[in-house]
Amino acid sequence: MLSISFATVMLLAGCNSNRADLNNTNTHSSNQSSQKLTNLLSPATAKVPEDTQAANDNQLYSQFYQDGGQWHWKLTSKQAGTIDDSQVKSLKSTNQKYVFRLAMVGRNNKKYHLNFNWINGGHLAYTIRSSYHNVDASFVLADASQSTDWQTGAPQAFKGLGQPIILIIQTTVIKICHISNVS
């Protein structure tokens, strides 16, 4: 009888330790996921205007921010004000380089997905694609300013590089060409 009681205690102790390990694994996995999300979005916390050919009254603005340890995405425009302020629920890699799929919850608990892409893997510009609010736009971080007005000329991030540069702006890609020996 004593040996059965001892075996039962050992078995229960083993089950409890496995449960604790499972909780630790989930916490560790959650922390890793949270850190990946922070690494992805922390460079995109400025309020940035949509990269369009010209500024207009209906221009979109994008901003990622943290509140209470949770990441959010705020979509606004000059004309409509806040269009949506959604919470980022999870992050998944896609089969495309630099493209991530974010599971979101918007106003009225509307669940949707958003594709986030750092253009060319750099932290100078990103694209957002989502059927919710029909967003398919690029946002150039160097266009952000205190007043959130459209910036003209070379973005501040490119000024003072020590070499002449030419910016060739296409619809979603910025190419920077360094030119040497220019008189």
PDB file of C-alpha atoms in Angstrom:
ATOM      1  CA  MET A   1       0.000   0.000   0.000  1.00  0.00           C
ATOM      2  CA  LEU A   2       2.830   2.357   0.867  1.00  0.00           C
ATOM      3  CA  SER A   3       4.563   1.672  -2.467  1.00  0.00           C
ATOM      4  CA  ILE A   4       1.343   2.453  -4.402  1.00  0.00           C
ATOM      5  CA  SER A   5       0.939   5.766  -2.524  1.00  0.00           C
ATOM      6  CA  PHE A   6       4.583   6.661  -3.165  1.00  0.00           C
ATOM      7  CA  ALA A   7       4.204   5.833  -6.886  1.00  0.00           C
ATOM      8  CA  THR A   8       1.032   7.950  -7.081  1.00  0.00           C
ATOM      9  CA  VAL A   9       2.795  10.922  -5.447  1.00  0.00           C
ATOM     10  CA  MET A  10       5.729  10.611  -7.873  1.00  0.00           C
ATOM     11  CA  LEU A  11       3.376  10.361 -10.845  1.00  0.00           C
ATOM     12  CA  LEU A  12       1.413  13.444  -9.751  1.00  0.00           C
ATOM     13  CA  ALA A  13       4.616  15.347  -9.085  1.00  0.00           C
ATOM     14  CA  GLY A  14       5.794  14.482 -12.580  1.00  0.00           C
ATOM     15  CA  CYS A  15       2.516  15.679 -14.136  1.00  0.00           C
ATOM     16  CA  ASN A  16       2.693  18.987 -12.300  1.00  0.00           C
ATOM     17  CA  SER A  17       6.267  19.581 -13.399  1.00  0.00           C
ATOM     18  CA  ASN A  18       5.321  18.872 -17.035  1.00  0.00           C
ATOM     19  CA  ARG A  19       2.460  21.342 -16.779  1.00  0.00           C
ATOM     20  CA  ALA A  20       4.810  24.003 -15.427  1.00  0.00           C
ATOM     21  CA  ASP A  21       7.237  23.330 -18.279  1.00  0.00           C
ATOM     22  CA  LEU A  22       4.413  23.712 -20.799  1.00  0.00           C
ATOM     23  CA  ASN A  23       3.482  27.065 -19.281  1.00  0.00           C
ATOM     24  CA  ASN A  24       7.088  28.198 -19.413  1.00  0.00           C
ATOM     25  CA  THR A  25       7.335  27.139 -23.066  1.00  0.00           C
ATOM     26  CA  ASN A  26       4.180  29.072 -23.952  1.00  0.00           C
ATOM     27  CA  THR A  27       5.432  32.147 -22.120  1.00  0.00           C
ATOM     28  CA  HIS A  28       8.794  31.876 -23.872  1.00  0.00           C
ATOM     29  CA  SER A  29       7.099  31.441 -27.266  1.00  0.00           C
ATOM     30  CA  SER A  30       4.790  34.383 -26.558  1.00  0.00           C
ATOM     31  CA  ASN A  31       7.757  36.536 -25.563  1.00  0.00           C
ATOM     32  CA  GLN A  32       9.609  35.557 -28.748  1.00  0.00           C
ATOM     33  CA  SER A  33       6.561  36.426 -30.855  1.00  0.00           C
ATOM     34  CA  SER A  34       6.167  39.740 -29.038  1.00  0.00           C
ATOM     35  CA  GLN A  35       9.862  40.521 -29.589  1.00  0.00           C
ATOM     36  CA  LYS A  36       9.582  39.696 -33.322  1.00  0.00           C
ATOM     37  CA  LEU A  37       6.604  42.039 -33.574  1.00  0.00           C
ATOM     38  CA  THR A  38       8.511  44.787 -31.757  1.00  0.00           C
ATOM     39  CA  ASN A  39      11.559  44.302 -34.008  1.00  0.00           C
ATOM     40  CA  LEU A  40       9.334  44.515 -37.083  1.00  0.00           C
ATOM     41  CA  LEU A  41       7.178  47.499 -36.104  1.00  0.00           C
ATOM     42  CA  SER A  42       9.278  49.695 -33.804  1.00  0.00           C
ATOM     43  CA  PRO A  43      10.945  51.533 -36.735  1.00  0.00           C
ATOM     44  CA  ALA A  44       7.439  52.371 -38.090  1.00  0.00           C
ATOM     45  CA  THR A  45       6.113  54.403 -35.143  1.00  0.00           C
ATOM     46  CA  ALA A  46       6.118  57.797 -36.884  1.00  0.00           C
ATOM     47  CA  LYS A  47       2.872  59.099 -38.399  1.00  0.00           C
ATOM     48  CA  VAL A  48       3.656  58.837 -42.113  1.00  0.00           C
ATOM     49  CA  PRO A  49       1.716  60.106 -45.150  1.00  0.00           C
ATOM     50  CA  GLU A  50       0.878  57.804 -48.031  1.00  0.00           C
ATOM     51  CA  ASP A  51       3.450  58.047 -50.823  1.00  0.00           C
ATOM     52  CA  THR A  52       1.370  59.515 -53.646  1.00  0.00           C
ATOM     53  CA  GLN A  53       2.223  61.687 -56.634  1.00  0.00           C
ATOM     54  CA  ALA A  54       0.827  64.770 -54.880  1.00  0.00           C
ATOM     55  CA  ALA A  55      -0.614  65.699 -51.529  1.00  0.00           C
ATOM     56  CA  ASN A  56      -4.391  65.815 -51.341  1.00  0.00           C
ATOM     57  CA  ASP A  57      -7.094  66.292 -48.717  1.00  0.00           C
ATOM     58  CA  ASN A  58      -7.890  62.576 -48.658  1.00  0.00           C
ATOM     59  CA  GLN A  59      -4.285  61.454 -48.208  1.00  0.00           C
ATOM     60  CA  LEU A  60      -3.878  58.469 -45.861  1.00  0.00           C
ATOM     61  CA  TYR A  61      -1.548  58.373 -42.868  1.00  0.00           C
ATOM     62  CA  SER A  62      -0.186  55.256 -41.189  1.00  0.00           C
ATOM     63  CA  GLN A  63       1.225  54.852 -37.699  1.00  0.00           C
ATOM     64  CA  PHE A  64       2.125  51.831 -35.582  1.00  0.00           C
ATOM     65  CA  TYR A  65       2.325  52.324 -31.826  1.00  0.00           C
ATOM     66  CA  GLN A  66       2.373  50.393 -28.566  1.00  0.00           C
ATOM     67  CA  ASP A  67      -0.197  50.848 -25.825  1.00  0.00           C
ATOM     68  CA  GLY A  68      -0.203  48.694 -22.702  1.00  0.00           C
ATOM     69  CA  GLY A  69       2.313  46.310 -24.261  1.00  0.00           C
ATOM     70  CA  GLN A  70       0.068  45.715 -27.314  1.00  0.00           C
ATOM     71  CA  TRP A  71       0.880  46.875 -30.840  1.00  0.00           C
ATOM     72  CA  HIS A  72      -1.704  48.929 -32.741  1.00  0.00           C
ATOM     73  CA  TRP A  73      -2.038  50.357 -36.241  1.00  0.00           C
ATOM     74  CA  LYS A  74      -3.771  53.678 -36.753  1.00  0.00           C
ATOM     75  CA  LEU A  75      -5.046  54.652 -40.197  1.00  0.00           C
ATOM     76  CA  THR A  76      -6.107  58.286 -40.611  1.00  0.00           C
ATOM     77  CA  SER A  77      -6.724  60.881 -43.300  1.00  0.00           C
ATOM     78  CA  LYS A  78      -6.984  64.665 -43.248  1.00  0.00           C
ATOM     79  CA  GLN A  79     -10.562  64.510 -44.496  1.00  0.00           C
ATOM     80  CA  ALA A  80     -11.972  61.622 -42.405  1.00  0.00           C
ATOM     81  CA  GLY A  81      -9.784  61.808 -39.299  1.00  0.00           C
ATOM     82  CA  THR A  82      -9.294  58.398 -37.669  1.00  0.00           C
ATOM     83  CA  ILE A  83     -10.461  55.717 -40.093  1.00  0.00           C
ATOM     84  CA  ASP A  84      -9.470  52.812 -37.872  1.00  0.00           C
ATOM     85  CA  ASP A  85      -7.346  52.063 -34.831  1.00  0.00           C
ATOM     86  CA  SER A  86      -6.681  48.327 -34.856  1.00  0.00           C
ATOM     87  CA  GLN A  87      -4.853  46.012 -32.488  1.00  0.00           C
ATOM     88  CA  VAL A  88      -2.205  43.654 -33.878  1.00  0.00           C
ATOM     89  CA  LYS A  89      -3.025  40.153 -32.600  1.00  0.00           C
ATOM     90  CA  SER A  90      -0.331  38.037 -34.280  1.00  0.00           C
ATOM     91  CA  LEU A  91       2.467  37.987 -36.823  1.00  0.00           C
ATOM     92  CA  LYS A  92       3.232  35.330 -39.434  1.00  0.00           C
ATOM     93  CA  SER A  93       5.936  35.134 -42.054  1.00  0.00           C
ATOM     94  CA  THR A  94       4.867  34.633 -45.663  1.00  0.00           C
ATOM     95  CA  ASN A  95       6.623  32.890 -48.532  1.00  0.00           C
ATOM     96  CA  GLN A  96       7.754  36.325 -49.765  1.00  0.00           C
ATOM     97  CA  LYS A  97      10.915  37.940 -48.437  1.00  0.00           C
ATOM     98  CA  TYR A  98      10.252  40.889 -46.066  1.00  0.00           C
ATOM     99  CA  VAL A  99       6.448  40.397 -46.220  1.00  0.00           C
ATOM    100  CA  PHE A 100       4.592  39.612 -43.006  1.00  0.00           C
ATOM    101  CA  ARG A 101       0.920  38.854 -42.409  1.00  0.00           C
ATOM    102  CA  LEU A 102      -0.562  40.551 -39.363  1.00  0.00           C
ATOM    103  CA  ALA A 103      -3.810  39.335 -37.822  1.00  0.00           C
ATOM    104  CA  MET A 104      -5.721  42.434 -36.747  1.00  0.00           C
ATOM    105  CA  VAL A 105      -8.810  43.366 -34.745  1.00  0.00           C
ATOM    106  CA  GLY A 106     -10.325  46.713 -35.693  1.00  0.00           C
ATOM    107  CA  ARG A 107     -13.281  48.717 -34.520  1.00  0.00           C
ATOM    108  CA  ASN A 108     -16.355  46.733 -33.518  1.00  0.00           C
ATOM    109  CA  ASN A 109     -14.122  43.641 -33.143  1.00  0.00           C
ATOM    110  CA  LYS A 110     -13.760  43.365 -36.944  1.00  0.00           C
ATOM    111  CA  LYS A 111     -11.093  40.710 -37.616  1.00  0.00           C
ATOM    112  CA  TYR A 112      -8.959  41.081 -40.733  1.00  0.00           C
ATOM    113  CA  HIS A 113      -5.447  40.553 -42.090  1.00  0.00           C
ATOM    114  CA  LEU A 114      -2.906  43.102 -43.197  1.00  0.00           C
ATOM    115  CA  ASN A 115       0.251  42.440 -45.222  1.00  0.00           C
ATOM    116  CA  PHE A 116       3.209  44.511 -44.042  1.00  0.00           C
ATOM    117  CA  ASN A 117       6.361  44.799 -46.169  1.00  0.00           C
ATOM    118  CA  TRP A 118       9.586  46.676 -45.470  1.00  0.00           C
ATOM    119  CA  ILE A 119      10.494  47.667 -49.045  1.00  0.00           C
ATOM    120  CA  ASN A 120      13.763  45.945 -50.004  1.00  0.00           C
ATOM    121  CA  GLY A 121      14.197  44.878 -46.371  1.00  0.00           C
ATOM    122  CA  GLY A 122      15.307  48.359 -45.302  1.00  0.00           C
ATOM    123  CA  HIS A 123      13.590  50.509 -42.706  1.00  0.00           C
ATOM    124  CA  LEU A 124      13.072  53.512 -44.985  1.00  0.00           C
ATOM    125  CA  ALA A 125       9.673  52.670 -46.475  1.00  0.00           C
ATOM    126  CA  TYR A 126       6.935  50.075 -46.109  1.00  0.00           C
ATOM    127  CA  THR A 127       3.797  48.942 -47.875  1.00  0.00           C
ATOM    128  CA  ILE A 128       0.462  48.025 -46.355  1.00  0.00           C
ATOM    129  CA  ARG A 129      -2.042  45.842 -48.174  1.00  0.00           C
ATOM    130  CA  SER A 130      -5.446  44.956 -46.748  1.00  0.00           C
ATOM    131  CA  SER A 131      -8.869  44.455 -48.242  1.00  0.00           C
ATOM    132  CA  TYR A 132     -10.294  46.028 -45.080  1.00  0.00           C
ATOM    133  CA  HIS A 133     -10.550  49.752 -45.885  1.00  0.00           C
ATOM    134  CA  ASN A 134      -9.121  48.908 -49.347  1.00  0.00           C
ATOM    135  CA  VAL A 135      -5.583  49.911 -48.397  1.00  0.00           C
ATOM    136  CA  ASP A 136      -2.774  49.244 -50.855  1.00  0.00           C
ATOM    137  CA  ALA A 137      -0.248  51.966 -50.217  1.00  0.00           C
ATOM    138  CA  SER A 138       3.396  52.746 -49.557  1.00  0.00           C
ATOM    139  CA  PHE A 139       4.628  54.939 -46.728  1.00  0.00           C
ATOM    140  CA  VAL A 140       8.088  56.568 -46.741  1.00  0.00           C
ATOM    141  CA  LEU A 141       9.369  57.189 -43.214  1.00  0.00           C
ATOM    142  CA  ALA A 142      11.487  60.150 -44.303  1.00  0.00           C
ATOM    143  CA  ASP A 143       8.258  61.945 -45.287  1.00  0.00           C
ATOM    144  CA  ALA A 144       7.141  62.086 -41.644  1.00  0.00           C
ATOM    145  CA  SER A 145       7.354  65.482 -39.980  1.00  0.00           C
ATOM    146  CA  GLN A 146       6.038  67.228 -36.907  1.00  0.00           C
ATOM    147  CA  SER A 147       3.180  68.755 -38.885  1.00  0.00           C
ATOM    148  CA  THR A 148       2.547  65.604 -40.993  1.00  0.00           C
ATOM    149  CA  ASP A 149       2.516  67.806 -44.105  1.00  0.00           C
ATOM    150  CA  TRP A 150       3.919  66.498 -47.365  1.00  0.00           C
ATOM    151  CA  GLN A 151       7.679  66.975 -47.615  1.00  0.00           C
ATOM    152  CA  THR A 152       9.364  68.368 -50.718  1.00  0.00           C
ATOM    153  CA  GLY A 153      12.939  67.896 -51.838  1.00  0.00           C
ATOM    154  CA  ALA A 154      15.270  65.148 -50.664  1.00  0.00           C
ATOM    155  CA  PRO A 155      14.119  63.413 -47.480  1.00  0.00           C
ATOM    156  CA  GLN A 156      16.126  64.407 -44.394  1.00  0.00           C
ATOM    157  CA  ALA A 157      17.415  60.826 -44.022  1.00  0.00           C
ATOM    158  CA  PHE A 158      19.254  61.178 -47.340  1.00  0.00           C
ATOM    159  CA  LYS A 159      20.717  64.657 -46.837  1.00  0.00           C
ATOM    160  CA  GLY A 160      24.307  64.980 -45.704  1.00  0.00           C
ATOM    161  CA  LEU A 161      25.453  61.552 -46.865  1.00  0.00           C
ATOM    162  CA  GLY A 162      28.723  63.124 -48.053  1.00  0.00           C
ATOM    163  CA  GLN A 163      28.235  62.138 -51.680  1.00  0.00           C
ATOM    164  CA  PRO A 164      25.916  63.454 -54.344  1.00  0.00           C
ATOM    165  CA  ILE A 165      22.855  61.261 -54.748  1.00  0.00           C
ATOM    166  CA  ILE A 166      20.059  60.938 -57.237  1.00  0.00           C
ATOM    167  CA  LEU A 167      16.670  59.768 -56.075  1.00  0.00           C
ATOM    168  CA  ILE A 168      14.639  57.933 -58.657  1.00  0.00           C
ATOM    169  CA  ILE A 169      11.189  57.505 -57.164  1.00  0.00           C
ATOM    170  CA  GLN A 170       8.927  54.856 -58.620  1.00  0.00           C
ATOM    171  CA  THR A 171       5.500  53.843 -57.372  1.00  0.00           C
ATOM    172  CA  THR A 172       6.712  51.615 -54.544  1.00  0.00           C
ATOM    173  CA  VAL A 173      10.504  51.521 -54.742  1.00  0.00           C
ATOM    174  CA  ILE A 174      13.123  54.140 -53.950  1.00  0.00           C
ATOM    175  CA  LYS A 175      16.453  53.644 -55.660  1.00  0.00           C
ATOM    176  CA  ILE A 176      19.498  55.472 -54.376  1.00  0.00           C
ATOM    177  CA  CYS A 177      22.399  55.779 -56.787  1.00  0.00           C
ATOM    178  CA  HIS A 178      25.740  56.976 -55.439  1.00  0.00           C
ATOM    179  CA  ILE A 179      27.700  58.855 -58.089  1.00  0.00           C
ATOM    180  CA  SER A 180      31.449  59.300 -57.785  1.00  0.00           C
ATOM    181  CA  ASN A 181      33.725  61.845 -59.470  1.00  0.00           C
ATOM    182  CA  VAL A 182      30.956  64.295 -60.309  1.00  0.00           C
ATOM    183  CA  SER A 183      32.096  67.866 -61.008  1.00  0.00           C
TER     184      SER A 183
END
